[in-house]
Amino acid sequence: MAFSAEDLAGIDAVLSAAEAGAEAIAALRARFPGLSITLCDPSDVDTDEPFKEYERFDLHLVNGAGHCWQLTSDSNAATGIVVVKRKISD
């Protein structure tokens, strides 16, 4: 499954919303019911550059076409997403 520009815009709209918080994952799952969506701790992907950064989240794309899943920056090869909740300093 390649991500269309419309898919990426929909993900962007959810994760960039000013009120985006814990409900963002539920909103993504409701909007994209067939998409693999994983929420991770920052330490799980701390060596990989995110596909896109938001105020409260980092977005990583996942390619699950092979035996092992891999993070990718290629939206045409992506089969899912990993959302990382960023630590917000006060």
mmCIF file of C-alpha atoms in Angstrom:
data_model
loop_
_atom_site.group_PDB
_atom_site.id
_atom_site.type_symbol
_atom_site.label_atom_id
_atom_site.label_comp_id
_atom_site.label_asym_id
_atom_site.label_seq_id
_atom_site.Cartn_x
_atom_site.Cartn_y
_atom_site.Cartn_z
ATOM 1 C CA MET A 1 0.000 0.000 0.000
ATOM 2 C CA ALA A 2 1.518 3.283 -1.057
ATOM 3 C CA PHE A 3 0.468 6.408 0.776
ATOM 4 C CA SER A 4 -1.296 8.904 -1.441
ATOM 5 C CA ALA A 5 -0.910 12.637 -1.025
ATOM 6 C CA GLU A 6 -4.445 12.568 0.428
ATOM 7 C CA ASP A 7 -3.429 9.910 2.996
ATOM 8 C CA LEU A 8 -0.398 11.933 4.060
ATOM 9 C CA ALA A 9 -2.516 15.085 4.295
ATOM 10 C CA GLY A 10 -5.011 13.246 6.509
ATOM 11 C CA ILE A 11 -2.256 12.007 8.817
ATOM 12 C CA ASP A 12 -0.776 15.493 8.835
ATOM 13 C CA ALA A 13 -4.128 17.048 9.782
ATOM 14 C CA VAL A 14 -4.518 14.760 12.790
ATOM 15 C CA LEU A 15 -0.952 15.009 14.105
ATOM 16 C CA SER A 16 -0.546 18.741 13.535
ATOM 17 C CA ALA A 17 -3.787 19.752 15.258
ATOM 18 C CA ALA A 18 -3.150 22.098 18.166
ATOM 19 C CA GLU A 19 -5.136 19.860 20.512
ATOM 20 C CA ALA A 20 -3.482 16.633 19.303
ATOM 21 C CA GLY A 21 -2.836 14.375 22.249
ATOM 22 C CA ALA A 22 -3.593 10.825 23.294
ATOM 23 C CA GLU A 23 -6.761 10.879 21.203
ATOM 24 C CA ALA A 24 -4.695 11.391 18.029
ATOM 25 C CA ILE A 25 -3.958 7.671 17.755
ATOM 26 C CA ALA A 26 -7.660 6.816 18.094
ATOM 27 C CA ALA A 27 -8.455 9.464 15.472
ATOM 28 C CA LEU A 28 -5.900 7.970 13.077
ATOM 29 C CA ARG A 29 -7.252 4.456 13.632
ATOM 30 C CA ALA A 30 -10.792 5.668 12.968
ATOM 31 C CA ARG A 31 -9.758 7.543 9.830
ATOM 32 C CA PHE A 32 -7.528 4.745 8.466
ATOM 33 C CA PRO A 33 -9.099 1.476 9.693
ATOM 34 C CA GLY A 34 -6.905 -0.874 7.608
ATOM 35 C CA LEU A 35 -3.617 0.848 8.376
ATOM 36 C CA SER A 36 -1.090 -0.533 10.844
ATOM 37 C CA ILE A 37 -0.571 2.233 13.404
ATOM 38 C CA THR A 38 1.889 1.810 16.262
ATOM 39 C CA LEU A 39 2.578 4.178 19.142
ATOM 40 C CA CYS A 40 6.188 3.993 20.363
ATOM 41 C CA ASP A 41 8.339 5.474 23.055
ATOM 42 C CA PRO A 42 11.028 7.860 21.760
ATOM 43 C CA SER A 43 13.778 5.477 22.909
ATOM 44 C CA ASP A 44 12.451 2.801 20.513
ATOM 45 C CA VAL A 45 13.370 4.831 17.427
ATOM 46 C CA ASP A 46 15.919 7.314 18.754
ATOM 47 C CA THR A 47 18.521 6.569 16.081
ATOM 48 C CA ASP A 48 16.177 7.015 13.122
ATOM 49 C CA GLU A 49 15.159 10.311 11.572
ATOM 50 C CA PRO A 50 11.384 10.783 11.476
ATOM 51 C CA PHE A 51 9.555 11.121 8.193
ATOM 52 C CA LYS A 52 7.940 14.231 9.638
ATOM 53 C CA GLU A 53 8.059 16.101 12.946
ATOM 54 C CA TYR A 54 5.134 17.758 14.686
ATOM 55 C CA GLU A 55 4.925 19.708 17.911
ATOM 56 C CA ARG A 56 3.756 16.682 19.914
ATOM 57 C CA PHE A 57 4.643 13.722 17.686
ATOM 58 C CA ASP A 58 7.208 12.319 15.292
ATOM 59 C CA LEU A 59 5.940 10.284 12.360
ATOM 60 C CA HIS A 60 7.843 7.313 10.957
ATOM 61 C CA LEU A 61 6.759 5.260 7.965
ATOM 62 C CA VAL A 62 7.039 1.479 8.060
ATOM 63 C CA ASN A 63 7.645 -0.940 5.212
ATOM 64 C CA GLY A 64 6.240 -4.315 6.219
ATOM 65 C CA ALA A 65 6.486 -5.971 2.816
ATOM 66 C CA GLY A 66 9.402 -8.205 3.786
ATOM 67 C CA HIS A 67 9.931 -10.684 6.586
ATOM 68 C CA CYS A 68 11.033 -7.946 8.985
ATOM 69 C CA TRP A 69 9.480 -4.518 9.218
ATOM 70 C CA GLN A 70 11.737 -1.572 8.435
ATOM 71 C CA LEU A 71 11.400 2.159 8.868
ATOM 72 C CA THR A 72 11.410 3.936 5.529
ATOM 73 C CA SER A 73 11.263 7.457 4.172
ATOM 74 C CA ASP A 74 9.610 6.203 0.965
ATOM 75 C CA SER A 75 5.875 6.864 1.152
ATOM 76 C CA ASN A 76 5.386 4.596 -1.884
ATOM 77 C CA ALA A 77 6.831 1.619 0.024
ATOM 78 C CA ALA A 78 5.107 2.356 3.348
ATOM 79 C CA THR A 79 2.594 -0.129 4.698
ATOM 80 C CA GLY A 80 2.062 1.453 8.126
ATOM 81 C CA ILE A 81 3.099 4.209 10.474
ATOM 82 C CA VAL A 82 4.817 4.573 13.807
ATOM 83 C CA VAL A 83 3.833 7.568 15.897
ATOM 84 C CA VAL A 84 6.235 8.684 18.618
ATOM 85 C CA LYS A 85 4.954 10.957 21.343
ATOM 86 C CA ARG A 86 7.482 13.726 21.854
ATOM 87 C CA LYS A 87 8.389 14.948 25.301
ATOM 88 C CA ILE A 88 7.134 18.490 25.668
ATOM 89 C CA SER A 89 9.090 20.672 28.037
ATOM 90 C CA ASP A 90 7.228 23.222 30.108
#
